[in-house]
mmCIF file of C-alpha atoms in Angstrom:
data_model
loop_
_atom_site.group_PDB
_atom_site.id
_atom_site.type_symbol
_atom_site.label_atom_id
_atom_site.label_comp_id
_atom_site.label_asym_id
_atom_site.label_seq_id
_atom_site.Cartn_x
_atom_site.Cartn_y
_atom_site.Cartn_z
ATOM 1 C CA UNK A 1 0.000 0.000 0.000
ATOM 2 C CA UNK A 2 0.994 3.666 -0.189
ATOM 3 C CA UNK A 3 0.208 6.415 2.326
ATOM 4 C CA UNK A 4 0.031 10.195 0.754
ATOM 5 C CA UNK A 5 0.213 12.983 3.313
ATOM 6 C CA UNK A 6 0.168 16.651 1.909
ATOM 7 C CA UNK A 7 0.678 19.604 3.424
ATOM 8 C CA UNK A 8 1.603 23.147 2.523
ATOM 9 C CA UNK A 9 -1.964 24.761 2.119
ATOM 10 C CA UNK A 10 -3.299 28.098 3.473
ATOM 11 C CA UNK A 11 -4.575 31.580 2.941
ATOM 12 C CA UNK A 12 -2.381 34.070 0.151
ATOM 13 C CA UNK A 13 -4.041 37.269 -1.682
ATOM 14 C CA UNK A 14 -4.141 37.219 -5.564
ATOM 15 C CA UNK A 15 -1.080 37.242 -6.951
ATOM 16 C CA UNK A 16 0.677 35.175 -4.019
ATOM 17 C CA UNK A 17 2.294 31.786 -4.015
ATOM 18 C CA UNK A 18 2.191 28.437 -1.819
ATOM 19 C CA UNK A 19 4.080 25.017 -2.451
ATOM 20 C CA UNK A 20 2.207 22.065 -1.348
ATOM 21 C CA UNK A 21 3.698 18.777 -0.968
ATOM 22 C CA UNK A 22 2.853 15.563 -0.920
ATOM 23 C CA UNK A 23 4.629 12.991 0.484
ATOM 24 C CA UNK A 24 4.595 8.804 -0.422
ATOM 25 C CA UNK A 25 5.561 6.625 1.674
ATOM 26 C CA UNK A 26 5.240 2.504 1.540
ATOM 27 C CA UNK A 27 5.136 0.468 -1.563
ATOM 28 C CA UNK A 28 6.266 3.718 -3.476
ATOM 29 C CA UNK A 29 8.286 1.608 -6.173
ATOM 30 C CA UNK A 30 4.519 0.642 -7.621
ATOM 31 C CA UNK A 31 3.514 4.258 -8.475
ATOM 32 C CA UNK A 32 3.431 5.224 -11.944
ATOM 33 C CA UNK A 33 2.738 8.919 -11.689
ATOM 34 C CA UNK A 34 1.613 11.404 -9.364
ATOM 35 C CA UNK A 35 -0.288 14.467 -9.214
ATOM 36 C CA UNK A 36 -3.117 17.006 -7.925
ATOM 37 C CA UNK A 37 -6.770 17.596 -8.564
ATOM 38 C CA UNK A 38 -8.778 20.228 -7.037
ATOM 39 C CA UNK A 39 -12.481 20.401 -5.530
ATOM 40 C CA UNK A 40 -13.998 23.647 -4.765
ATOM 41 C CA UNK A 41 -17.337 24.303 -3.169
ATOM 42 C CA UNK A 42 -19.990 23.235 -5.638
ATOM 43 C CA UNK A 43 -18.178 21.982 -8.430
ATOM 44 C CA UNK A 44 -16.539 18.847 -9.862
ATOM 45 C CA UNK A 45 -13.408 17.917 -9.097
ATOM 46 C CA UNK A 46 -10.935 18.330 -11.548
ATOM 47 C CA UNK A 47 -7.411 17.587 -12.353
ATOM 48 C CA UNK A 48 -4.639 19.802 -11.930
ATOM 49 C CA UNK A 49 -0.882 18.567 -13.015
ATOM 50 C CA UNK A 50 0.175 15.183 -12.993
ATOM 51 C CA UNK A 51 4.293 13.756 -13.381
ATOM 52 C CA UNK A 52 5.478 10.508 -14.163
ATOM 53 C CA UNK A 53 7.372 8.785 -10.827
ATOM 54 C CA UNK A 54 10.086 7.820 -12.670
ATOM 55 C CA UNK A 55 10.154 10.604 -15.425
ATOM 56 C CA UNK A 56 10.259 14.050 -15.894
ATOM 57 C CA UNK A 57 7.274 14.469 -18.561
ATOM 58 C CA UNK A 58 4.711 16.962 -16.918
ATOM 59 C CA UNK A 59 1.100 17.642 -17.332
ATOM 60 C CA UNK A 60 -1.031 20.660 -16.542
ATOM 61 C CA UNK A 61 -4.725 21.163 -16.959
ATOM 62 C CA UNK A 62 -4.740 24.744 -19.563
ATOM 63 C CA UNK A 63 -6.032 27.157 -16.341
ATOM 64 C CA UNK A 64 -2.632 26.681 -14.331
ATOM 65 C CA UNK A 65 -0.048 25.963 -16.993
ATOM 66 C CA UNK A 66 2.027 28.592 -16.243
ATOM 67 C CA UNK A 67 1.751 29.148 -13.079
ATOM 68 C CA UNK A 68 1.800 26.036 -11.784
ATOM 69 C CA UNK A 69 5.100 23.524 -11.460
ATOM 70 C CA UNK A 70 5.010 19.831 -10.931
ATOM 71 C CA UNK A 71 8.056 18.134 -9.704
ATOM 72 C CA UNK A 72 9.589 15.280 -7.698
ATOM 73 C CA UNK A 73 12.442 15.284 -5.276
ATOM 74 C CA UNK A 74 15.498 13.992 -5.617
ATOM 75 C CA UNK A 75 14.471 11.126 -3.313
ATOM 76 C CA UNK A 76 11.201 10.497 -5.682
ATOM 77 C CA UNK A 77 9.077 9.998 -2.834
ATOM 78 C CA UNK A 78 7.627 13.505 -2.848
ATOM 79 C CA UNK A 79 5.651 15.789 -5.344
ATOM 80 C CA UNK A 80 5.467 19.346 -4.884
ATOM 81 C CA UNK A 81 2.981 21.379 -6.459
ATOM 82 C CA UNK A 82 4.655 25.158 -6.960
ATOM 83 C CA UNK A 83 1.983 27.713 -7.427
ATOM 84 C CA UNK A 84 2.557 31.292 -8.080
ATOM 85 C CA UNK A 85 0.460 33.968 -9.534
ATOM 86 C CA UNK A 86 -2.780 32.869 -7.888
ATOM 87 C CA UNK A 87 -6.073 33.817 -8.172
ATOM 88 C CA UNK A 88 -9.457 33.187 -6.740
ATOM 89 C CA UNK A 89 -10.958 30.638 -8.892
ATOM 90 C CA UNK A 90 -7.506 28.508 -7.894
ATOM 91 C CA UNK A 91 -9.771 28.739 -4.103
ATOM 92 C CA UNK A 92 -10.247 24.446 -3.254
ATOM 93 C CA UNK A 93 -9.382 21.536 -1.303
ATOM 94 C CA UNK A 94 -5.884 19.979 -2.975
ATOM 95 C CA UNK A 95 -6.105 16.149 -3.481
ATOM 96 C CA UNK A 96 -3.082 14.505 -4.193
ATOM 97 C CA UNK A 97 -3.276 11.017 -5.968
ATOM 98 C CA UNK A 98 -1.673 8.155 -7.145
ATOM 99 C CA UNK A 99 -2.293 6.726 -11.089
ATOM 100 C CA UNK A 100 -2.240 6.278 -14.497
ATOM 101 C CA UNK A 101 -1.341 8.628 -16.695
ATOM 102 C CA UNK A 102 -4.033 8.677 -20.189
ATOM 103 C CA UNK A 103 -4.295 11.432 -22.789
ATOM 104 C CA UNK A 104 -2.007 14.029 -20.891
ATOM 105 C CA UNK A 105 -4.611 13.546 -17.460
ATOM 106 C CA UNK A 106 -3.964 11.651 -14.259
ATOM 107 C CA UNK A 107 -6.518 9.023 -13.630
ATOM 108 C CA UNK A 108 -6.502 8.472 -10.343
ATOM 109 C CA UNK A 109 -6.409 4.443 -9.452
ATOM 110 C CA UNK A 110 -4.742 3.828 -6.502
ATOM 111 C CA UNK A 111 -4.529 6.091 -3.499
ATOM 112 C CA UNK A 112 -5.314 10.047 -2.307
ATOM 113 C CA UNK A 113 -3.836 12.056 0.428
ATOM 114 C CA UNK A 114 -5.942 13.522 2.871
ATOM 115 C CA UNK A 115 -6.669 17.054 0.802
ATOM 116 C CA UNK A 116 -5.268 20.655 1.706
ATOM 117 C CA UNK A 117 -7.124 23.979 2.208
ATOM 118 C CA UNK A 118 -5.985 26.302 -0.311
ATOM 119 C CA UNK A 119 -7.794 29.983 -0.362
ATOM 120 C CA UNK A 120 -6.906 33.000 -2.161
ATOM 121 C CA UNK A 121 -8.508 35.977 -1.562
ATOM 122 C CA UNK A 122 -9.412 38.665 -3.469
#
């Protein structure tokens, strides 16, 4: 099994920037990629970036690319999601996930961390 603990939300104004992270621990040698999807209040969850375990390919859903960076450590047992230039609508709970990689999107199949709070004020 694998065990996915993230931390690293909070509260920034527009235009700030927060790093969550999201830590693997266990049977990490079985993931095949990793990455984040987002839930605000009243809407669908929805994916976010996604990276390869064992690569360095990188996906982005088209609202963050460029303000968002996906990457491991050098350990590869931790994904950090960089965010700068944020904005409102980036306001949700942060789900990390392990998965499958299909048509440049994470499908989640195998585990989630526990979610962090990220809110951005206006």
């Amino acid at each position: 099994q694998v065990q996915l603990v993230e931390s690293g939300g909070g509260l920034v104004q527009t235009g700030g920037s927060l790093r969550l992270s999201c830590e693997a621990s266990g049977r990490t040698a079985s993931i095949a990629a990793m990455g984040w999807f987002r839930q605000a209040p009243g809407k669908e969850r929805e994916f976010v970036a996604a990276i390869n375990w064992l690569g360095d390919t990188t996906y982005y859903t088209n609202s963050v690319k460029g303000r968002f960076t996906i990457f491991r450590d050098n350990a590869k047992n931790t994904v950090y999601l960089q965010m700068t230039s944020l904005k409102p609508e980036d306001t949700a709970v942060y789900y990390c996930a392990t998965g499958g990689i299909f048509r440049s999107v994470l499908y989640p199949n195998d585990y989630w961390g526990q979610g962090t709070q990220v809110t951005v004020s206006s």
